[in-house]
mmCIF file of C-alpha atoms and ligand atoms in Angstrom:
data_model
loop_
_atom_site.group_PDB
_atom_site.id
_atom_site.type_symbol
_atom_site.label_atom_id
_atom_site.label_comp_id
_atom_site.label_asym_id
_atom_site.label_seq_id
_atom_site.Cartn_x
_atom_site.Cartn_y
_atom_site.Cartn_z
ATOM 1 C CA UNK A 1 15.017 2.532 -32.240
ATOM 2 C CA UNK A 2 12.817 4.690 -34.440
ATOM 3 C CA UNK A 3 12.495 8.228 -33.117
ATOM 4 C CA UNK A 4 8.566 7.905 -32.510
ATOM 5 C CA UNK A 5 9.649 4.722 -30.411
ATOM 6 C CA UNK A 6 12.218 6.521 -28.686
ATOM 7 C CA UNK A 7 9.901 9.344 -27.787
ATOM 8 C CA UNK A 8 7.145 6.565 -26.369
ATOM 9 C CA UNK A 9 9.641 4.782 -24.409
ATOM 10 C CA UNK A 10 10.969 8.062 -22.777
ATOM 11 C CA UNK A 11 14.492 9.635 -21.651
ATOM 12 C CA UNK A 12 15.583 11.508 -18.605
ATOM 13 C CA UNK A 13 12.626 12.832 -16.661
ATOM 14 C CA UNK A 14 10.037 10.581 -18.923
ATOM 15 C CA UNK A 15 12.121 7.180 -18.862
ATOM 16 C CA UNK A 16 10.813 4.064 -17.722
ATOM 17 C CA UNK A 17 12.848 4.408 -14.661
ATOM 18 C CA UNK A 18 10.830 7.465 -13.939
ATOM 19 C CA UNK A 19 7.638 5.869 -14.418
ATOM 20 C CA UNK A 20 8.463 2.942 -12.287
ATOM 21 C CA UNK A 21 9.209 5.278 -9.391
ATOM 22 C CA UNK A 22 5.864 6.561 -9.470
ATOM 23 C CA UNK A 23 4.345 3.152 -9.604
ATOM 24 C CA UNK A 24 5.974 2.562 -6.214
ATOM 25 C CA UNK A 25 4.786 5.711 -4.903
ATOM 26 C CA UNK A 26 1.277 4.734 -5.651
ATOM 27 C CA UNK A 27 1.900 1.204 -4.383
ATOM 28 C CA UNK A 28 3.225 2.978 -1.020
ATOM 29 C CA UNK A 29 0.211 5.467 -0.579
ATOM 30 C CA UNK A 30 0.523 8.475 1.633
ATOM 31 C CA UNK A 31 -1.078 9.610 4.801
ATOM 32 C CA UNK A 32 -4.010 10.868 2.955
ATOM 33 C CA UNK A 33 -4.206 8.589 0.080
ATOM 34 C CA UNK A 34 -4.449 4.494 0.318
ATOM 35 C CA UNK A 35 -1.836 2.454 -1.511
ATOM 36 C CA UNK A 36 -2.711 0.940 -4.902
ATOM 37 C CA UNK A 37 -3.173 -2.997 -4.349
ATOM 38 C CA UNK A 38 -4.082 -4.066 -7.683
ATOM 39 C CA UNK A 39 -1.159 -5.359 -9.589
ATOM 40 C CA UNK A 40 -2.727 -5.147 -12.975
ATOM 41 C CA UNK A 41 -3.550 -1.460 -12.456
ATOM 42 C CA UNK A 42 0.031 -0.753 -11.082
ATOM 43 C CA UNK A 43 1.090 -2.533 -14.163
ATOM 44 C CA UNK A 44 -0.860 -0.357 -16.641
ATOM 45 C CA UNK A 45 0.619 2.808 -14.976
ATOM 46 C CA UNK A 46 3.857 1.195 -15.618
ATOM 47 C CA UNK A 47 3.536 0.600 -19.375
ATOM 48 C CA UNK A 48 1.332 3.597 -20.401
ATOM 49 C CA UNK A 49 3.495 6.886 -21.206
ATOM 50 C CA UNK A 50 1.713 9.470 -19.661
ATOM 51 C CA UNK A 51 4.317 12.123 -20.789
ATOM 52 C CA UNK A 52 2.662 11.710 -24.229
ATOM 53 C CA UNK A 53 -0.880 12.784 -22.979
ATOM 54 C CA UNK A 54 0.331 16.340 -22.073
ATOM 55 C CA UNK A 55 2.245 19.081 -23.676
ATOM 56 C CA UNK A 56 5.858 18.488 -24.340
ATOM 57 C CA UNK A 57 6.324 21.587 -22.212
ATOM 58 C CA UNK A 58 5.116 19.772 -19.210
ATOM 59 C CA UNK A 59 6.751 16.522 -19.908
ATOM 60 C CA UNK A 60 9.320 16.667 -17.350
ATOM 61 C CA UNK A 61 6.308 16.816 -14.942
ATOM 62 C CA UNK A 62 4.046 13.828 -16.187
ATOM 63 C CA UNK A 63 5.193 11.328 -13.646
ATOM 64 C CA UNK A 64 4.817 13.550 -10.517
ATOM 65 C CA UNK A 65 1.456 12.725 -8.773
ATOM 66 C CA UNK A 66 -0.334 15.497 -9.694
ATOM 67 C CA UNK A 67 -3.016 16.746 -12.224
ATOM 68 C CA UNK A 68 -1.892 19.034 -15.097
ATOM 69 C CA UNK A 69 -3.406 21.383 -17.428
ATOM 70 C CA UNK A 70 -4.080 20.045 -20.827
ATOM 71 C CA UNK A 71 -5.950 23.296 -22.546
ATOM 72 C CA UNK A 72 -9.430 24.397 -22.748
ATOM 73 C CA UNK A 73 -9.167 25.232 -18.808
ATOM 74 C CA UNK A 74 -9.316 21.037 -18.269
ATOM 75 C CA UNK A 75 -6.627 18.817 -16.362
ATOM 76 C CA UNK A 76 -5.370 15.159 -16.981
ATOM 77 C CA UNK A 77 -6.348 13.687 -13.695
ATOM 78 C CA UNK A 78 -3.732 12.889 -10.731
ATOM 79 C CA UNK A 79 -2.100 9.206 -11.319
ATOM 80 C CA UNK A 80 -3.488 8.261 -7.878
ATOM 81 C CA UNK A 81 -7.047 9.255 -8.709
ATOM 82 C CA UNK A 82 -6.802 7.220 -12.290
ATOM 83 C CA UNK A 83 -5.388 4.261 -10.354
ATOM 84 C CA UNK A 84 -8.035 4.452 -7.327
ATOM 85 C CA UNK A 85 -11.083 4.711 -10.264
ATOM 86 C CA UNK A 86 -9.623 1.962 -12.143
ATOM 87 C CA UNK A 87 -9.020 -0.107 -8.833
ATOM 88 C CA UNK A 88 -12.639 0.268 -7.901
ATOM 89 C CA UNK A 89 -13.713 -0.650 -11.508
ATOM 90 C CA UNK A 90 -12.114 -3.993 -11.284
ATOM 91 C CA UNK A 91 -12.365 -4.754 -7.612
ATOM 92 C CA UNK A 92 -13.996 -8.385 -7.287
ATOM 93 C CA UNK A 93 -15.350 -8.066 -10.794
ATOM 94 C CA UNK A 94 -14.219 -8.742 -14.225
ATOM 95 C CA UNK A 95 -15.804 -5.994 -16.342
ATOM 96 C CA UNK A 96 -15.226 -6.349 -20.407
ATOM 97 C CA UNK A 97 -17.008 -3.163 -21.781
ATOM 98 C CA UNK A 98 -16.436 -0.071 -20.010
ATOM 99 C CA UNK A 99 -17.735 3.595 -20.699
ATOM 100 C CA UNK A 100 -15.728 6.666 -19.830
ATOM 101 C CA UNK A 101 -17.574 10.036 -19.758
ATOM 102 C CA UNK A 102 -14.514 12.925 -20.001
ATOM 103 C CA UNK A 103 -11.882 11.512 -22.770
ATOM 104 C CA UNK A 104 -9.576 14.709 -21.891
ATOM 105 C CA UNK A 105 -6.191 13.855 -22.605
ATOM 106 C CA UNK A 106 -7.170 10.181 -23.247
ATOM 107 C CA UNK A 107 -4.920 8.905 -20.239
ATOM 108 C CA UNK A 108 -7.691 7.276 -18.414
ATOM 109 C CA UNK A 109 -8.988 5.417 -21.444
ATOM 110 C CA UNK A 110 -5.227 4.174 -22.439
ATOM 111 C CA UNK A 111 -4.975 2.740 -19.039
ATOM 112 C CA UNK A 112 -8.314 1.114 -19.328
ATOM 113 C CA UNK A 113 -7.313 -0.088 -23.031
ATOM 114 C CA UNK A 114 -3.912 -1.432 -21.442
ATOM 115 C CA UNK A 115 -5.841 -3.395 -18.973
ATOM 116 C CA UNK A 116 -7.476 -5.241 -22.074
ATOM 117 C CA UNK A 117 -11.023 -3.912 -21.678
ATOM 118 C CA UNK A 118 -13.216 -2.623 -24.444
ATOM 119 C CA UNK A 119 -13.328 0.888 -24.110
ATOM 120 C CA UNK A 120 -16.027 3.730 -25.161
ATOM 121 C CA UNK A 121 -15.065 7.214 -24.138
ATOM 122 C CA UNK A 122 -17.306 10.647 -24.607
ATOM 123 C CA UNK A 123 -15.736 14.016 -24.744
ATOM 124 C CA UNK A 124 -17.599 17.463 -25.113
ATOM 125 C CA UNK A 125 -14.663 19.276 -26.459
ATOM 126 C CA UNK A 126 -13.663 18.639 -30.180
ATOM 127 C CA UNK A 127 -10.565 19.793 -30.022
ATOM 128 C CA UNK A 128 -9.349 17.819 -26.969
ATOM 129 C CA UNK A 129 -10.910 14.523 -28.365
ATOM 130 C CA UNK A 130 -9.079 15.127 -31.763
ATOM 131 C CA UNK A 131 -5.905 15.100 -29.824
ATOM 132 C CA UNK A 132 -6.886 12.306 -27.634
ATOM 133 C CA UNK A 133 -7.753 10.088 -30.687
ATOM 134 C CA UNK A 134 -4.330 11.064 -32.137
ATOM 135 C CA UNK A 135 -2.475 9.842 -29.453
ATOM 136 C CA UNK A 136 -4.369 6.776 -28.746
ATOM 137 C CA UNK A 137 -4.093 5.703 -32.437
ATOM 138 C CA UNK A 138 -0.488 6.435 -32.347
ATOM 139 C CA UNK A 139 0.054 4.228 -29.427
ATOM 140 C CA UNK A 140 -1.755 1.666 -31.142
ATOM 141 C CA UNK A 141 -4.573 1.585 -28.706
ATOM 142 C CA UNK A 142 -8.149 0.668 -29.575
ATOM 143 C CA UNK A 143 -10.706 2.820 -27.870
ATOM 144 C CA UNK A 144 -14.197 3.999 -29.343
ATOM 145 C CA UNK A 145 -14.812 7.804 -28.971
ATOM 146 C CA UNK A 146 -17.582 10.093 -29.694
ATOM 147 C CA UNK A 147 -17.866 14.035 -29.624
ATOM 148 C CA UNK A 148 -21.091 14.508 -27.427
ATOM 149 C CA UNK A 149 -22.576 15.665 -24.172
ATOM 150 C CA UNK A 150 -21.428 12.583 -22.238
ATOM 151 C CA UNK A 151 -24.569 12.984 -19.736
ATOM 152 C CA UNK A 152 -26.577 11.136 -21.964
ATOM 153 C CA UNK A 153 -24.176 8.380 -21.802
ATOM 154 C CA UNK A 154 -23.810 6.147 -25.156
ATOM 155 C CA UNK A 155 -26.666 4.099 -25.110
ATOM 156 C CA UNK A 156 -26.177 2.692 -28.449
ATOM 157 C CA UNK A 157 -23.571 0.358 -26.764
ATOM 158 C CA UNK A 158 -25.194 -0.076 -23.484
ATOM 159 C CA UNK A 159 -25.027 -2.008 -20.919
ATOM 160 C CA UNK A 160 -21.639 -1.369 -19.802
ATOM 161 C CA UNK A 161 -19.905 -3.379 -17.002
ATOM 162 C CA UNK A 162 -18.299 -0.408 -15.647
ATOM 163 C CA UNK A 163 -18.745 3.409 -16.181
ATOM 164 C CA UNK A 164 -16.101 5.901 -15.091
ATOM 165 C CA UNK A 165 -17.085 9.586 -14.986
ATOM 166 C CA UNK A 166 -14.007 11.798 -14.845
ATOM 167 C CA UNK A 167 -15.695 15.172 -14.365
ATOM 168 C CA UNK A 168 -17.765 16.287 -11.222
ATOM 169 C CA UNK A 169 -21.693 16.868 -11.190
ATOM 170 C CA UNK A 170 -23.578 17.520 -8.090
ATOM 171 C CA UNK A 171 -25.609 14.153 -8.259
ATOM 172 C CA UNK A 172 -25.227 10.827 -10.048
ATOM 173 C CA UNK A 173 -26.239 11.168 -13.645
ATOM 174 C CA UNK A 174 -29.324 8.883 -14.038
ATOM 175 C CA UNK A 175 -28.740 8.077 -17.816
ATOM 176 C CA UNK A 176 -25.459 6.681 -16.599
ATOM 177 C CA UNK A 177 -27.093 4.429 -13.864
ATOM 178 C CA UNK A 178 -29.545 3.315 -16.353
ATOM 179 C CA UNK A 179 -26.658 2.176 -18.878
ATOM 180 C CA UNK A 180 -25.017 -0.041 -16.360
ATOM 181 C CA UNK A 181 -25.274 -4.018 -16.503
ATOM 182 C CA UNK A 182 -26.568 -5.666 -13.534
ATOM 183 C CA UNK A 183 -23.337 -6.246 -11.216
ATOM 184 C CA UNK A 184 -21.829 -3.408 -13.169
ATOM 185 C CA UNK A 185 -19.974 -0.438 -11.382
ATOM 186 C CA UNK A 186 -20.058 3.228 -11.681
ATOM 187 C CA UNK A 187 -17.293 5.442 -10.099
ATOM 188 C CA UNK A 188 -17.805 8.866 -10.354
ATOM 189 C CA UNK A 189 -16.824 12.138 -8.367
ATOM 190 C CA UNK A 190 -20.050 13.778 -6.865
ATOM 191 C CA UNK A 191 -20.065 17.253 -5.377
ATOM 192 C CA UNK A 192 -19.782 21.098 -6.451
ATOM 193 C CA UNK A 193 -16.762 23.132 -6.912
ATOM 194 C CA UNK A 194 -15.535 23.237 -3.176
ATOM 195 C CA UNK A 195 -15.979 19.620 -2.088
ATOM 196 C CA UNK A 196 -16.245 16.406 -4.024
ATOM 197 C CA UNK A 197 -16.384 12.605 -2.965
ATOM 198 C CA UNK A 198 -15.522 9.769 -5.313
ATOM 199 C CA UNK A 199 -18.380 7.530 -5.159
ATOM 200 C CA UNK A 200 -18.657 3.863 -6.269
ATOM 201 C CA UNK A 201 -22.150 2.681 -7.071
ATOM 202 C CA UNK A 202 -22.772 -1.256 -7.854
ATOM 203 C CA UNK A 203 -26.138 -2.258 -9.376
ATOM 204 C CA UNK A 204 -27.837 -5.103 -7.840
ATOM 205 C CA UNK A 205 -29.678 -7.894 -9.374
ATOM 206 C CA UNK A 206 -32.960 -6.408 -7.900
ATOM 207 C CA UNK A 207 -32.337 -3.323 -9.774
ATOM 208 C CA UNK A 208 -31.220 -1.447 -6.629
ATOM 209 C CA UNK A 209 -28.026 0.055 -6.264
ATOM 210 C CA UNK A 210 -25.144 0.016 -3.650
ATOM 211 C CA UNK A 211 -23.389 3.140 -2.952
ATOM 212 C CA UNK A 212 -19.655 3.547 -1.343
ATOM 213 C CA UNK A 213 -17.908 6.715 -0.699
ATOM 214 C CA UNK A 214 -14.188 6.237 -1.614
ATOM 215 C CA UNK A 215 -12.071 9.054 -1.029
ATOM 216 C CA UNK A 216 -12.392 13.301 -1.237
ATOM 217 C CA UNK A 217 -11.350 14.165 -4.951
ATOM 218 C CA UNK A 218 -11.250 17.369 -6.965
ATOM 219 C CA UNK A 219 -12.278 17.304 -10.618
ATOM 220 C CA UNK A 220 -13.198 19.645 -13.188
ATOM 221 C CA UNK A 221 -17.064 19.986 -13.501
ATOM 222 C CA UNK A 222 -19.151 18.056 -15.819
ATOM 223 C CA UNK A 223 -20.846 20.630 -18.060
ATOM 224 C CA UNK A 224 -23.470 20.470 -20.630
ATOM 225 C CA UNK A 225 -23.742 20.634 -24.307
ATOM 226 C CA UNK A 226 -20.556 20.244 -26.771
ATOM 227 C CA UNK A 227 -18.015 22.757 -27.762
ATOM 228 C CA UNK A 228 -15.833 22.430 -31.269
HETATM 229 N N1 LIG B 1 -10.183 11.303 -17.950
HETATM 230 C C1 LIG B 1 -9.418 12.626 -18.478
HETATM 231 C C2 LIG B 1 -9.620 13.682 -17.629
HETATM 232 C C3 LIG B 1 -10.035 14.711 -18.139
HETATM 233 S S1 LIG B 1 -10.681 16.173 -17.286
HETATM 234 C C4 LIG B 1 -7.880 12.466 -18.792
HETATM 235 O O1 LIG B 1 -7.629 11.209 -18.150
HETATM 236 O O2 LIG B 1 -7.277 13.095 -19.187
HETATM 237 C C5 LIG B 1 -12.410 15.967 -17.600
HETATM 238 C C6 LIG B 1 -12.853 15.979 -18.809
HETATM 239 O O3 LIG B 1 -14.262 15.887 -19.027
HETATM 240 C C7 LIG B 1 -12.677 17.342 -19.703
HETATM 241 O O4 LIG B 1 -12.027 16.917 -20.873
HETATM 242 C C8 LIG B 1 -13.666 17.892 -20.135
HETATM 243 O O5 LIG B 1 -14.094 18.495 -21.281
HETATM 244 C C9 LIG B 1 -14.924 16.783 -19.964
HETATM 245 N N2 LIG B 1 -16.136 16.959 -19.795
HETATM 246 C C10 LIG B 1 -16.797 17.710 -19.013
HETATM 247 N N3 LIG B 1 -18.171 17.473 -19.078
HETATM 248 C C11 LIG B 1 -18.496 16.666 -19.887
HETATM 249 C C12 LIG B 1 -19.618 16.128 -20.505
HETATM 250 N N4 LIG B 1 -20.763 16.371 -20.377
HETATM 251 N N5 LIG B 1 -19.601 15.238 -21.813
HETATM 252 C C13 LIG B 1 -18.421 14.763 -21.868
HETATM 253 N N6 LIG B 1 -17.270 15.068 -21.419
HETATM 254 C C14 LIG B 1 -17.217 16.102 -20.441
#
């Protein structure tokens, strides 16, 4: 095994066995988080080495079901939240092209790519995006990414069958709803610093939208502009 492959597979607290245990916890759920049912999503969590998306000093905590710091006051989302958002995107639908706003560590994008989706992702912090690109490339994952304010979406590649927003805004961003295909879904946290809900919005054929509240969540805020 090459050192790179050994690192990717993981040992001890980052091993496949530890990742499998996380998958079983996600499947079982807890009192306040419903079990994840979609086997494809669970398989993606089983496959993608989350420990490679965080700082080495935190790697032993990579398979706890918790958000972790990734620098610049940002966090890699909690695995249950990543799984739930992905499951909502796929439920009774077969999306092909998806857009993520808030690349962060690149983990959510990697999960989407592992599911065979065509992934576009936008991040406003250049330093985080550079690190995420490097990880995704090293894992051989084909993800298209852009350094920009994601509140304008990525109109050149629209419409998208699915859009995932991984930072919270007080209201749904209309440019993103516009870039959704008919029958497409947008999954996003909506709310302020103290209280947010995960919303699933489906675009109907008549152009209207159906909205469903999935769960209470905690995300970093969706901010304007870009940073190097
Ligand atoms: N999906 C990420 C979660 C990262 S946290 C992961 O799997 O690791 C949310 C990210 O959204 C942060 O990196 C933050 O910089 C980014 N963000 C916040 N506002 C944004 C905006 N307007 N456009 C693009 N990215 C944004």
